[in-house]
């Protein structure tokens, strides 16, 4: 499966006692990409889950696993998530200098893993400049990373527009993903601004009207 525009439900909001069912329900709606939020209690003030969950989900379902590393020292964990079946691995610009950032990108490319880079709401778009010609994905955080269920931060819209303009101007190839507080209001705004992939957790998981919610985020059950 290759990286394509669409919706990436964040399993952080799933009922982990029924994770398989939750994923199956999404798959039946035509969802194939899932977002795994990895938190280390260091880069972000929360802990989530590890590579074992990614590995178990990949073992049971054929999905595109989008792994979002909200961790310090991502270089120590890349192999763990590659082994677990990650198709795309995204790290944060705030935890690397340019040499290390380039090293991680090259390493993942050599392993045929798609690579993304992400920035927090308070981080300037210019910080990604050294990487934009190289990455497959730019992940714009529209909440302070660490927790699901937060309110969308509108300044993300300008960042999405900026990265869309930069991609057009330089003919770069990355897709733009946005993550945090995505719902039926912020989702369409992000698509309008140029987002290709919407990450949504609390808006989608454990909801009776999942189909309608997916449609409101622009999903077409293929
Ligand atoms: C926050 C995570 C987001 C979060 C999205 O640090 O990166 O992916 O799970 O959850 P909602 O959609 O509930 O804001
Ligand atoms: Zn995320």
JSON list of C-alpha atoms and ligand atoms in Angstrom, two decimals:
[
{"chain": "A", "resi": 1, "resn": "UNK", "atom": "CA", "xyz": [0.00, 0.00, 0.00]},
{"chain": "A", "resi": 2, "resn": "UNK", "atom": "CA", "xyz": [1.32, 3.42, -0.82]},
{"chain": "A", "resi": 3, "resn": "UNK", "atom": "CA", "xyz": [0.80, 6.68, 1.04]},
{"chain": "A", "resi": 4, "resn": "UNK", "atom": "CA", "xyz": [-2.33, 8.39, -0.22]},
{"chain": "A", "resi": 5, "resn": "UNK", "atom": "CA", "xyz": [-4.75, 11.12, 0.84]},
{"chain": "A", "resi": 6, "resn": "UNK", "atom": "CA", "xyz": [-7.49, 10.08, 3.25]},
{"chain": "A", "resi": 7, "resn": "UNK", "atom": "CA", "xyz": [-8.27, 9.55, 6.90]},
{"chain": "A", "resi": 8, "resn": "UNK", "atom": "CA", "xyz": [-5.98, 7.97, 9.50]},
{"chain": "A", "resi": 9, "resn": "UNK", "atom": "CA", "xyz": [-7.95, 7.16, 12.67]},
{"chain": "A", "resi": 10, "resn": "UNK", "atom": "CA", "xyz": [-5.77, 7.50, 15.76]},
{"chain": "A", "resi": 11, "resn": "UNK", "atom": "CA", "xyz": [-6.18, 4.33, 17.84]},
{"chain": "A", "resi": 12, "resn": "UNK", "atom": "CA", "xyz": [-5.26, 6.31, 20.94]},
{"chain": "A", "resi": 13, "resn": "UNK", "atom": "CA", "xyz": [-9.02, 6.95, 21.23]},
{"chain": "A", "resi": 14, "resn": "UNK", "atom": "CA", "xyz": [-10.00, 3.29, 20.74]},
{"chain": "A", "resi": 15, "resn": "UNK", "atom": "CA", "xyz": [-11.45, 1.04, 23.40]},
{"chain": "A", "resi": 16, "resn": "UNK", "atom": "CA", "xyz": [-8.36, -1.12, 23.94]},
{"chain": "A", "resi": 17, "resn": "UNK", "atom": "CA", "xyz": [-10.52, -3.87, 25.37]},
{"chain": "A", "resi": 18, "resn": "UNK", "atom": "CA", "xyz": [-12.13, -4.06, 21.90]},
{"chain": "A", "resi": 19, "resn": "UNK", "atom": "CA", "xyz": [-9.29, -2.78, 19.73]},
{"chain": "A", "resi": 20, "resn": "UNK", "atom": "CA", "xyz": [-9.73, -5.49, 17.09]},
{"chain": "A", "resi": 21, "resn": "UNK", "atom": "CA", "xyz": [-13.45, -4.82, 16.77]},
{"chain": "A", "resi": 22, "resn": "UNK", "atom": "CA", "xyz": [-12.85, -1.07, 16.61]},
{"chain": "A", "resi": 23, "resn": "UNK", "atom": "CA", "xyz": [-10.35, -1.55, 13.77]},
{"chain": "A", "resi": 24, "resn": "UNK", "atom": "CA", "xyz": [-12.58, -4.03, 11.94]},
{"chain": "A", "resi": 25, "resn": "UNK", "atom": "CA", "xyz": [-15.50, -1.58, 12.09]},
{"chain": "A", "resi": 26, "resn": "UNK", "atom": "CA", "xyz": [-13.31, 1.13, 10.53]},
{"chain": "A", "resi": 27, "resn": "UNK", "atom": "CA", "xyz": [-12.02, -1.26, 7.86]},
{"chain": "A", "resi": 28, "resn": "UNK", "atom": "CA", "xyz": [-15.59, -2.14, 6.92]},
{"chain": "A", "resi": 29, "resn": "UNK", "atom": "CA", "xyz": [-16.06, 1.58, 6.21]},
{"chain": "A", "resi": 30, "resn": "UNK", "atom": "CA", "xyz": [-13.14, 1.44, 3.78]},
{"chain": "A", "resi": 31, "resn": "UNK", "atom": "CA", "xyz": [-10.51, 2.88, 6.14]},
{"chain": "A", "resi": 32, "resn": "UNK", "atom": "CA", "xyz": [-7.08, 1.33, 5.50]},
{"chain": "A", "resi": 33, "resn": "UNK", "atom": "CA", "xyz": [-4.63, 3.70, 7.23]},
{"chain": "A", "resi": 34, "resn": "UNK", "atom": "CA", "xyz": [-4.34, 3.84, 11.02]},
{"chain": "A", "resi": 35, "resn": "UNK", "atom": "CA", "xyz": [-2.36, 6.30, 13.14]},
{"chain": "A", "resi": 36, "resn": "UNK", "atom": "CA", "xyz": [-0.36, 4.98, 16.10]},
{"chain": "A", "resi": 37, "resn": "UNK", "atom": "CA", "xyz": [0.60, 7.59, 18.69]},
{"chain": "A", "resi": 38, "resn": "UNK", "atom": "CA", "xyz": [3.76, 6.56, 20.52]},
{"chain": "A", "resi": 39, "resn": "UNK", "atom": "CA", "xyz": [4.46, 8.62, 23.66]},
{"chain": "A", "resi": 40, "resn": "UNK", "atom": "CA", "xyz": [7.44, 8.29, 26.01]},
{"chain": "A", "resi": 41, "resn": "UNK", "atom": "CA", "xyz": [6.48, 10.47, 29.00]},
{"chain": "A", "resi": 42, "resn": "UNK", "atom": "CA", "xyz": [9.56, 12.57, 28.16]},
{"chain": "A", "resi": 43, "resn": "UNK", "atom": "CA", "xyz": [9.06, 14.43, 24.90]},
{"chain": "A", "resi": 44, "resn": "UNK", "atom": "CA", "xyz": [5.36, 14.58, 25.84]},
{"chain": "A", "resi": 45, "resn": "UNK", "atom": "CA", "xyz": [3.90, 14.37, 29.39]},
{"chain": "A", "resi": 46, "resn": "UNK", "atom": "CA", "xyz": [2.07, 11.12, 28.75]},
{"chain": "A", "resi": 47, "resn": "UNK", "atom": "CA", "xyz": [2.68, 7.44, 28.01]},
{"chain": "A", "resi": 48, "resn": "UNK", "atom": "CA", "xyz": [0.69, 5.55, 25.40]},
{"chain": "A", "resi": 49, "resn": "UNK", "atom": "CA", "xyz": [1.77, 2.14, 24.04]},
{"chain": "A", "resi": 50, "resn": "UNK", "atom": "CA", "xyz": [4.73, 0.53, 22.29]},
{"chain": "A", "resi": 51, "resn": "UNK", "atom": "CA", "xyz": [5.69, -1.40, 19.18]},
{"chain": "A", "resi": 52, "resn": "UNK", "atom": "CA", "xyz": [3.93, -4.52, 20.43]},
{"chain": "A", "resi": 53, "resn": "UNK", "atom": "CA", "xyz": [0.53, -2.97, 19.71]},
{"chain": "A", "resi": 54, "resn": "UNK", "atom": "CA", "xyz": [1.65, -1.95, 16.21]},
{"chain": "A", "resi": 55, "resn": "UNK", "atom": "CA", "xyz": [2.97, -5.47, 15.65]},
{"chain": "A", "resi": 56, "resn": "UNK", "atom": "CA", "xyz": [-0.18, -7.19, 16.90]},
{"chain": "A", "resi": 57, "resn": "UNK", "atom": "CA", "xyz": [-2.48, -4.99, 14.79]},
{"chain": "A", "resi": 58, "resn": "UNK", "atom": "CA", "xyz": [-0.32, -5.51, 11.69]},
{"chain": "A", "resi": 59, "resn": "UNK", "atom": "CA", "xyz": [-0.31, -9.24, 12.41]},
{"chain": "A", "resi": 60, "resn": "UNK", "atom": "CA", "xyz": [-4.08, -9.39, 12.49]},
{"chain": "A", "resi": 61, "resn": "UNK", "atom": "CA", "xyz": [-5.10, -6.83, 9.85]},
{"chain": "A", "resi": 62, "resn": "UNK", "atom": "CA", "xyz": [-3.68, -5.73, 6.54]},
{"chain": "A", "resi": 63, "resn": "UNK", "atom": "CA", "xyz": [-3.49, -2.00, 7.13]},
{"chain": "A", "resi": 64, "resn": "UNK", "atom": "CA", "xyz": [-1.21, 0.94, 6.41]},
{"chain": "A", "resi": 65, "resn": "UNK", "atom": "CA", "xyz": [0.37, 1.74, 9.80]},
{"chain": "A", "resi": 66, "resn": "UNK", "atom": "CA", "xyz": [1.27, 5.39, 10.27]},
{"chain": "A", "resi": 67, "resn": "UNK", "atom": "CA", "xyz": [3.51, 5.59, 13.36]},
{"chain": "A", "resi": 68, "resn": "UNK", "atom": "CA", "xyz": [3.82, 8.98, 15.06]},
{"chain": "A", "resi": 69, "resn": "UNK", "atom": "CA", "xyz": [6.86, 9.02, 17.37]},
{"chain": "A", "resi": 70, "resn": "UNK", "atom": "CA", "xyz": [6.27, 11.63, 20.06]},
{"chain": "A", "resi": 71, "resn": "UNK", "atom": "CA", "xyz": [9.46, 10.54, 21.75]},
{"chain": "A", "resi": 72, "resn": "UNK", "atom": "CA", "xyz": [12.97, 11.73, 22.50]},
{"chain": "A", "resi": 73, "resn": "UNK", "atom": "CA", "xyz": [15.83, 9.80, 20.85]},
{"chain": "A", "resi": 74, "resn": "UNK", "atom": "CA", "xyz": [13.75, 8.32, 18.03]},
{"chain": "A", "resi": 75, "resn": "UNK", "atom": "CA", "xyz": [16.97, 6.92, 16.54]},
{"chain": "A", "resi": 76, "resn": "UNK", "atom": "CA", "xyz": [16.92, 4.28, 19.27]},
{"chain": "A", "resi": 77, "resn": "UNK", "atom": "CA", "xyz": [13.49, 2.95, 18.30]},
{"chain": "A", "resi": 78, "resn": "UNK", "atom": "CA", "xyz": [13.28, 2.95, 14.51]},
{"chain": "A", "resi": 79, "resn": "UNK", "atom": "CA", "xyz": [14.18, -0.73, 14.11]},
{"chain": "A", "resi": 80, "resn": "UNK", "atom": "CA", "xyz": [11.61, -1.72, 16.72]},
{"chain": "A", "resi": 81, "resn": "UNK", "atom": "CA", "xyz": [8.81, -0.08, 14.73]},
{"chain": "A", "resi": 82, "resn": "UNK", "atom": "CA", "xyz": [10.14, -1.28, 11.37]},
{"chain": "A", "resi": 83, "resn": "UNK", "atom": "CA", "xyz": [10.05, -4.82, 12.78]},
{"chain": "A", "resi": 84, "resn": "UNK", "atom": "CA", "xyz": [6.50, -4.16, 14.00]},
{"chain": "A", "resi": 85, "resn": "UNK", "atom": "CA", "xyz": [5.41, -3.47, 10.42]},
{"chain": "A", "resi": 86, "resn": "UNK", "atom": "CA", "xyz": [5.30, 0.33, 10.33]},
{"chain": "A", "resi": 87, "resn": "UNK", "atom": "CA", "xyz": [4.83, 1.60, 6.75]},
{"chain": "A", "resi": 88, "resn": "UNK", "atom": "CA", "xyz": [5.40, 5.26, 7.65]},
{"chain": "A", "resi": 89, "resn": "UNK", "atom": "CA", "xyz": [7.39, 6.57, 10.61]},
{"chain": "A", "resi": 90, "resn": "UNK", "atom": "CA", "xyz": [7.20, 10.23, 11.65]},
{"chain": "A", "resi": 91, "resn": "UNK", "atom": "CA", "xyz": [9.54, 11.88, 14.15]},
{"chain": "A", "resi": 92, "resn": "UNK", "atom": "CA", "xyz": [9.53, 15.39, 15.62]},
{"chain": "A", "resi": 93, "resn": "UNK", "atom": "CA", "xyz": [11.78, 18.19, 14.39]},
{"chain": "A", "resi": 94, "resn": "UNK", "atom": "CA", "xyz": [12.13, 19.38, 18.00]},
{"chain": "A", "resi": 95, "resn": "UNK", "atom": "CA", "xyz": [14.22, 16.33, 18.99]},
{"chain": "A", "resi": 96, "resn": "UNK", "atom": "CA", "xyz": [16.83, 16.36, 16.20]},
{"chain": "A", "resi": 97, "resn": "UNK", "atom": "CA", "xyz": [19.52, 18.64, 14.83]},
{"chain": "A", "resi": 98, "resn": "UNK", "atom": "CA", "xyz": [19.92, 18.73, 11.05]},
{"chain": "A", "resi": 99, "resn": "UNK", "atom": "CA", "xyz": [22.64, 16.04, 10.82]},
{"chain": "A", "resi": 100, "resn": "UNK", "atom": "CA", "xyz": [20.64, 13.63, 12.96]},
{"chain": "A", "resi": 101, "resn": "UNK", "atom": "CA", "xyz": [17.40, 14.49, 11.13]},
{"chain": "A", "resi": 102, "resn": "UNK", "atom": "CA", "xyz": [19.05, 13.70, 7.80]},
{"chain": "A", "resi": 103, "resn": "UNK", "atom": "CA", "xyz": [20.52, 10.50, 9.24]},
{"chain": "A", "resi": 104, "resn": "UNK", "atom": "CA", "xyz": [17.09, 9.26, 10.35]},
{"chain": "A", "resi": 105, "resn": "UNK", "atom": "CA", "xyz": [15.53, 10.13, 7.00]},
{"chain": "A", "resi": 106, "resn": "UNK", "atom": "CA", "xyz": [18.27, 8.33, 5.05]},
{"chain": "A", "resi": 107, "resn": "UNK", "atom": "CA", "xyz": [18.09, 5.33, 7.35]},
{"chain": "A", "resi": 108, "resn": "UNK", "atom": "CA", "xyz": [14.34, 4.93, 6.87]},
{"chain": "A", "resi": 109, "resn": "UNK", "atom": "CA", "xyz": [14.61, 5.42, 3.10]},
{"chain": "A", "resi": 110, "resn": "UNK", "atom": "CA", "xyz": [17.25, 2.69, 2.90]},
{"chain": "A", "resi": 111, "resn": "UNK", "atom": "CA", "xyz": [14.82, 0.40, 4.72]},
{"chain": "A", "resi": 112, "resn": "UNK", "atom": "CA", "xyz": [12.03, 1.34, 2.28]},
{"chain": "A", "resi": 113, "resn": "UNK", "atom": "CA", "xyz": [10.00, 2.92, 5.04]},
{"chain": "A", "resi": 114, "resn": "UNK", "atom": "CA", "xyz": [8.17, 6.17, 4.28]},
{"chain": "A", "resi": 115, "resn": "UNK", "atom": "CA", "xyz": [9.35, 9.01, 6.51]},
{"chain": "A", "resi": 116, "resn": "UNK", "atom": "CA", "xyz": [7.50, 11.94, 8.01]},
{"chain": "A", "resi": 117, "resn": "UNK", "atom": "CA", "xyz": [8.54, 14.91, 10.08]},
{"chain": "A", "resi": 118, "resn": "UNK", "atom": "CA", "xyz": [6.27, 16.71, 12.52]},
{"chain": "A", "resi": 119, "resn": "UNK", "atom": "CA", "xyz": [6.19, 20.06, 14.33]},
{"chain": "A", "resi": 120, "resn": "UNK", "atom": "CA", "xyz": [4.36, 21.15, 17.45]},
{"chain": "A", "resi": 121, "resn": "UNK", "atom": "CA", "xyz": [1.98, 24.13, 17.38]},
{"chain": "A", "resi": 122, "resn": "UNK", "atom": "CA", "xyz": [4.64, 26.43, 18.85]},
{"chain": "A", "resi": 123, "resn": "UNK", "atom": "CA", "xyz": [7.37, 25.41, 16.38]},
{"chain": "A", "resi": 124, "resn": "UNK", "atom": "CA", "xyz": [7.98, 27.66, 13.37]},
{"chain": "A", "resi": 125, "resn": "UNK", "atom": "CA", "xyz": [7.47, 26.24, 9.88]},
{"chain": "A", "resi": 126, "resn": "UNK", "atom": "CA", "xyz": [11.01, 27.29, 8.92]},
{"chain": "A", "resi": 127, "resn": "UNK", "atom": "CA", "xyz": [12.40, 24.56, 11.21]},
{"chain": "A", "resi": 128, "resn": "UNK", "atom": "CA", "xyz": [11.35, 21.98, 8.61]},
{"chain": "A", "resi": 129, "resn": "UNK", "atom": "CA", "xyz": [13.14, 23.71, 5.70]},
{"chain": "A", "resi": 130, "resn": "UNK", "atom": "CA", "xyz": [16.21, 21.38, 5.75]},
{"chain": "A", "resi": 131, "resn": "UNK", "atom": "CA", "xyz": [13.98, 18.32, 5.33]},
{"chain": "A", "resi": 132, "resn": "UNK", "atom": "CA", "xyz": [11.16, 19.26, 2.97]},
{"chain": "A", "resi": 133, "resn": "UNK", "atom": "CA", "xyz": [12.87, 18.07, -0.20]},
{"chain": "A", "resi": 134, "resn": "UNK", "atom": "CA", "xyz": [13.46, 14.66, 1.41]},
{"chain": "A", "resi": 135, "resn": "UNK", "atom": "CA", "xyz": [10.38, 13.59, 3.39]},
{"chain": "A", "resi": 136, "resn": "UNK", "atom": "CA", "xyz": [7.25, 11.76, 2.27]},
{"chain": "A", "resi": 137, "resn": "UNK", "atom": "CA", "xyz": [5.03, 13.46, 4.84]},
{"chain": "A", "resi": 138, "resn": "UNK", "atom": "CA", "xyz": [4.78, 16.63, 6.91]},
{"chain": "A", "resi": 139, "resn": "UNK", "atom": "CA", "xyz": [2.68, 16.20, 10.05]},
{"chain": "A", "resi": 140, "resn": "UNK", "atom": "CA", "xyz": [1.23, 19.48, 11.32]},
{"chain": "A", "resi": 141, "resn": "UNK", "atom": "CA", "xyz": [0.19, 19.17, 14.98]},
{"chain": "A", "resi": 142, "resn": "UNK", "atom": "CA", "xyz": [-3.03, 21.06, 15.64]},
{"chain": "A", "resi": 143, "resn": "UNK", "atom": "CA", "xyz": [-2.90, 20.32, 19.37]},
{"chain": "A", "resi": 144, "resn": "UNK", "atom": "CA", "xyz": [-0.04, 20.21, 21.86]},
{"chain": "A", "resi": 145, "resn": "UNK", "atom": "CA", "xyz": [1.05, 16.57, 21.48]},
{"chain": "A", "resi": 146, "resn": "UNK", "atom": "CA", "xyz": [0.40, 14.16, 24.34]},
{"chain": "A", "resi": 147, "resn": "UNK", "atom": "CA", "xyz": [-3.33, 13.75, 24.67]},
{"chain": "A", "resi": 148, "resn": "UNK", "atom": "CA", "xyz": [-6.38, 12.98, 22.58]},
{"chain": "A", "resi": 149, "resn": "UNK", "atom": "CA", "xyz": [-9.63, 14.90, 22.94]},
{"chain": "A", "resi": 150, "resn": "UNK", "atom": "CA", "xyz": [-8.11, 18.39, 22.86]},
{"chain": "A", "resi": 151, "resn": "UNK", "atom": "CA", "xyz": [-9.44, 21.45, 21.01]},
{"chain": "A", "resi": 152, "resn": "UNK", "atom": "CA", "xyz": [-8.12, 22.23, 17.51]},
{"chain": "A", "resi": 153, "resn": "UNK", "atom": "CA", "xyz": [-5.59, 25.10, 17.33]},
{"chain": "A", "resi": 154, "resn": "UNK", "atom": "CA", "xyz": [-6.52, 27.21, 14.24]},
{"chain": "A", "resi": 155, "resn": "UNK", "atom": "CA", "xyz": [-2.94, 28.40, 13.57]},
{"chain": "A", "resi": 156, "resn": "UNK", "atom": "CA", "xyz": [-2.42, 24.92, 12.08]},
{"chain": "A", "resi": 157, "resn": "UNK", "atom": "CA", "xyz": [-4.38, 26.14, 9.03]},
{"chain": "A", "resi": 158, "resn": "UNK", "atom": "CA", "xyz": [-1.70, 28.68, 8.09]},
{"chain": "A", "resi": 159, "resn": "UNK", "atom": "CA", "xyz": [0.99, 26.03, 8.46]},
{"chain": "A", "resi": 160, "resn": "UNK", "atom": "CA", "xyz": [-0.92, 23.66, 6.16]},
{"chain": "A", "resi": 161, "resn": "UNK", "atom": "CA", "xyz": [-1.24, 26.44, 3.57]},
{"chain": "A", "resi": 162, "resn": "UNK", "atom": "CA", "xyz": [2.48, 27.24, 3.91]},
{"chain": "A", "resi": 163, "resn": "UNK", "atom": "CA", "xyz": [3.60, 23.65, 3.33]},
{"chain": "A", "resi": 164, "resn": "UNK", "atom": "CA", "xyz": [1.20, 23.33, 0.38]},
{"chain": "A", "resi": 165, "resn": "UNK", "atom": "CA", "xyz": [2.67, 26.49, -1.17]},
{"chain": "A", "resi": 166, "resn": "UNK", "atom": "CA", "xyz": [6.26, 25.33, -0.56]},
{"chain": "A", "resi": 167, "resn": "UNK", "atom": "CA", "xyz": [5.52, 21.94, -2.14]},
{"chain": "A", "resi": 168, "resn": "UNK", "atom": "CA", "xyz": [4.00, 23.56, -5.20]},
{"chain": "A", "resi": 169, "resn": "UNK", "atom": "CA", "xyz": [6.79, 26.13, -5.58]},
{"chain": "A", "resi": 170, "resn": "UNK", "atom": "CA", "xyz": [9.64, 23.58, -5.28]},
{"chain": "A", "resi": 171, "resn": "UNK", "atom": "CA", "xyz": [7.82, 20.58, -6.80]},
{"chain": "A", "resi": 172, "resn": "UNK", "atom": "CA", "xyz": [8.39, 18.54, -3.63]},
{"chain": "A", "resi": 173, "resn": "UNK", "atom": "CA", "xyz": [6.46, 15.33, -3.10]},
{"chain": "A", "resi": 174, "resn": "UNK", "atom": "CA", "xyz": [5.41, 15.15, 0.58]},
{"chain": "A", "resi": 175, "resn": "UNK", "atom": "CA", "xyz": [1.79, 14.78, 1.67]},
{"chain": "A", "resi": 176, "resn": "UNK", "atom": "CA", "xyz": [0.46, 17.04, 4.43]},
{"chain": "A", "resi": 177, "resn": "UNK", "atom": "CA", "xyz": [-1.13, 15.36, 7.46]},
{"chain": "A", "resi": 178, "resn": "UNK", "atom": "CA", "xyz": [-2.83, 17.18, 10.34]},
{"chain": "A", "resi": 179, "resn": "UNK", "atom": "CA", "xyz": [-3.36, 15.74, 13.79]},
{"chain": "A", "resi": 180, "resn": "UNK", "atom": "CA", "xyz": [-5.31, 16.81, 16.85]},
{"chain": "A", "resi": 181, "resn": "UNK", "atom": "CA", "xyz": [-8.83, 18.07, 17.48]},
{"chain": "A", "resi": 182, "resn": "UNK", "atom": "CA", "xyz": [-10.04, 17.07, 14.01]},
{"chain": "A", "resi": 183, "resn": "UNK", "atom": "CA", "xyz": [-13.84, 17.02, 13.77]},
{"chain": "A", "resi": 184, "resn": "UNK", "atom": "CA", "xyz": [-16.62, 17.98, 11.33]},
{"chain": "A", "resi": 185, "resn": "UNK", "atom": "CA", "xyz": [-15.65, 21.68, 11.61]},
{"chain": "A", "resi": 186, "resn": "UNK", "atom": "CA", "xyz": [-11.83, 21.63, 11.72]},
{"chain": "A", "resi": 187, "resn": "UNK", "atom": "CA", "xyz": [-11.55, 18.68, 9.32]},
{"chain": "A", "resi": 188, "resn": "UNK", "atom": "CA", "xyz": [-13.10, 20.43, 6.30]},
{"chain": "A", "resi": 189, "resn": "UNK", "atom": "CA", "xyz": [-11.14, 23.61, 7.16]},
{"chain": "A", "resi": 190, "resn": "UNK", "atom": "CA", "xyz": [-7.90, 21.62, 7.03]},
{"chain": "A", "resi": 191, "resn": "UNK", "atom": "CA", "xyz": [-8.84, 19.99, 3.71]},
{"chain": "A", "resi": 192, "resn": "UNK", "atom": "CA", "xyz": [-9.68, 23.44, 2.34]},
{"chain": "A", "resi": 193, "resn": "UNK", "atom": "CA", "xyz": [-6.27, 24.74, 3.49]},
{"chain": "A", "resi": 194, "resn": "UNK", "atom": "CA", "xyz": [-4.52, 21.87, 1.68]},
{"chain": "A", "resi": 195, "resn": "UNK", "atom": "CA", "xyz": [-4.28, 18.92, 4.08]},
{"chain": "A", "resi": 196, "resn": "UNK", "atom": "CA", "xyz": [-4.11, 15.51, 2.39]},
{"chain": "A", "resi": 197, "resn": "UNK", "atom": "CA", "xyz": [-4.50, 13.24, 5.42]},
{"chain": "A", "resi": 198, "resn": "UNK", "atom": "CA", "xyz": [-6.63, 13.88, 8.51]},
{"chain": "A", "resi": 199, "resn": "UNK", "atom": "CA", "xyz": [-5.80, 12.13, 11.78]},
{"chain": "A", "resi": 200, "resn": "UNK", "atom": "CA", "xyz": [-8.81, 11.84, 14.05]},
{"chain": "A", "resi": 201, "resn": "UNK", "atom": "CA", "xyz": [-9.20, 9.95, 17.33]},
{"chain": "A", "resi": 202, "resn": "UNK", "atom": "CA", "xyz": [-12.02, 11.02, 19.62]},
{"chain": "A", "resi": 203, "resn": "UNK", "atom": "CA", "xyz": [-14.20, 12.21, 16.72]},
{"chain": "A", "resi": 204, "resn": "UNK", "atom": "CA", "xyz": [-14.27, 8.72, 15.21]},
{"chain": "A", "resi": 205, "resn": "UNK", "atom": "CA", "xyz": [-13.72, 5.98, 17.76]},
{"chain": "A", "resi": 206, "resn": "UNK", "atom": "CA", "xyz": [-16.59, 4.49, 19.73]},
{"chain": "A", "resi": 207, "resn": "UNK", "atom": "CA", "xyz": [-19.19, 6.52, 17.85]},
{"chain": "A", "resi": 208, "resn": "UNK", "atom": "CA", "xyz": [-22.54, 5.11, 16.67]},
{"chain": "A", "resi": 209, "resn": "UNK", "atom": "CA", "xyz": [-22.66, 7.40, 13.62]},
{"chain": "A", "resi": 210, "resn": "UNK", "atom": "CA", "xyz": [-19.14, 6.50, 12.43]},
{"chain": "A", "resi": 211, "resn": "UNK", "atom": "CA", "xyz": [-20.15, 6.38, 8.76]},
{"chain": "A", "resi": 212, "resn": "UNK", "atom": "CA", "xyz": [-21.59, 9.91, 8.79]},
{"chain": "A", "resi": 213, "resn": "UNK", "atom": "CA", "xyz": [-18.57, 11.21, 10.68]},
{"chain": "A", "resi": 214, "resn": "UNK", "atom": "CA", "xyz": [-16.18, 9.71, 8.16]},
{"chain": "A", "resi": 215, "resn": "UNK", "atom": "CA", "xyz": [-18.17, 11.25, 5.31]},
{"chain": "A", "resi": 216, "resn": "UNK", "atom": "CA", "xyz": [-17.99, 14.65, 7.07]},
{"chain": "A", "resi": 217, "resn": "UNK", "atom": "CA", "xyz": [-14.20, 14.29, 7.02]},
{"chain": "A", "resi": 218, "resn": "UNK", "atom": "CA", "xyz": [-14.31, 13.69, 3.27]},
{"chain": "A", "resi": 219, "resn": "UNK", "atom": "CA", "xyz": [-14.08, 9.89, 3.33]},
{"chain": "A", "resi": 220, "resn": "UNK", "atom": "CA", "xyz": [-15.49, 7.92, 0.41]},
{"chain": "A", "resi": 221, "resn": "UNK", "atom": "CA", "xyz": [-15.89, 4.25, 1.33]},
{"chain": "A", "resi": 222, "resn": "UNK", "atom": "CA", "xyz": [-13.94, 2.64, -1.49]},
{"chain": "B", "resi": 1, "resn": "LIG", "atom": "C1", "xyz": [-2.00, 13.77, 20.27]},
{"chain": "B", "resi": 1, "resn": "LIG", "atom": "C2", "xyz": [-2.01, 12.73, 19.18]},
{"chain": "B", "resi": 1, "resn": "LIG", "atom": "C3", "xyz": [-3.22, 12.83, 18.29]},
{"chain": "B", "resi": 1, "resn": "LIG", "atom": "C4", "xyz": [-4.45, 12.53, 19.02]},
{"chain": "B", "resi": 1, "resn": "LIG", "atom": "C5", "xyz": [-5.62, 12.87, 18.15]},
{"chain": "B", "resi": 1, "resn": "LIG", "atom": "O1", "xyz": [-0.71, 13.86, 20.80]},
{"chain": "B", "resi": 1, "resn": "LIG", "atom": "O2", "xyz": [-0.89, 12.91, 18.35]},
{"chain": "B", "resi": 1, "resn": "LIG", "atom": "O3", "xyz": [-3.11, 11.86, 17.25]},
{"chain": "B", "resi": 1, "resn": "LIG", "atom": "O4", "xyz": [-4.50, 11.16, 19.32]},
{"chain": "B", "resi": 1, "resn": "LIG", "atom": "O5", "xyz": [-6.71, 12.67, 18.97]},
{"chain": "B", "resi": 1, "resn": "LIG", "atom": "P1", "xyz": [-7.99, 13.61, 18.84]},
{"chain": "B", "resi": 1, "resn": "LIG", "atom": "O6", "xyz": [-8.46, 13.40, 17.43]},
{"chain": "B", "resi": 1, "resn": "LIG", "atom": "O7", "xyz": [-8.91, 13.04, 19.87]},
{"chain": "B", "resi": 1, "resn": "LIG", "atom": "O8", "xyz": [-7.53, 15.00, 19.11]},
{"chain": "B", "resi": 2, "resn": "LIG", "atom": "ZN1", "xyz": [-0.56, 11.61, 16.39]}
]
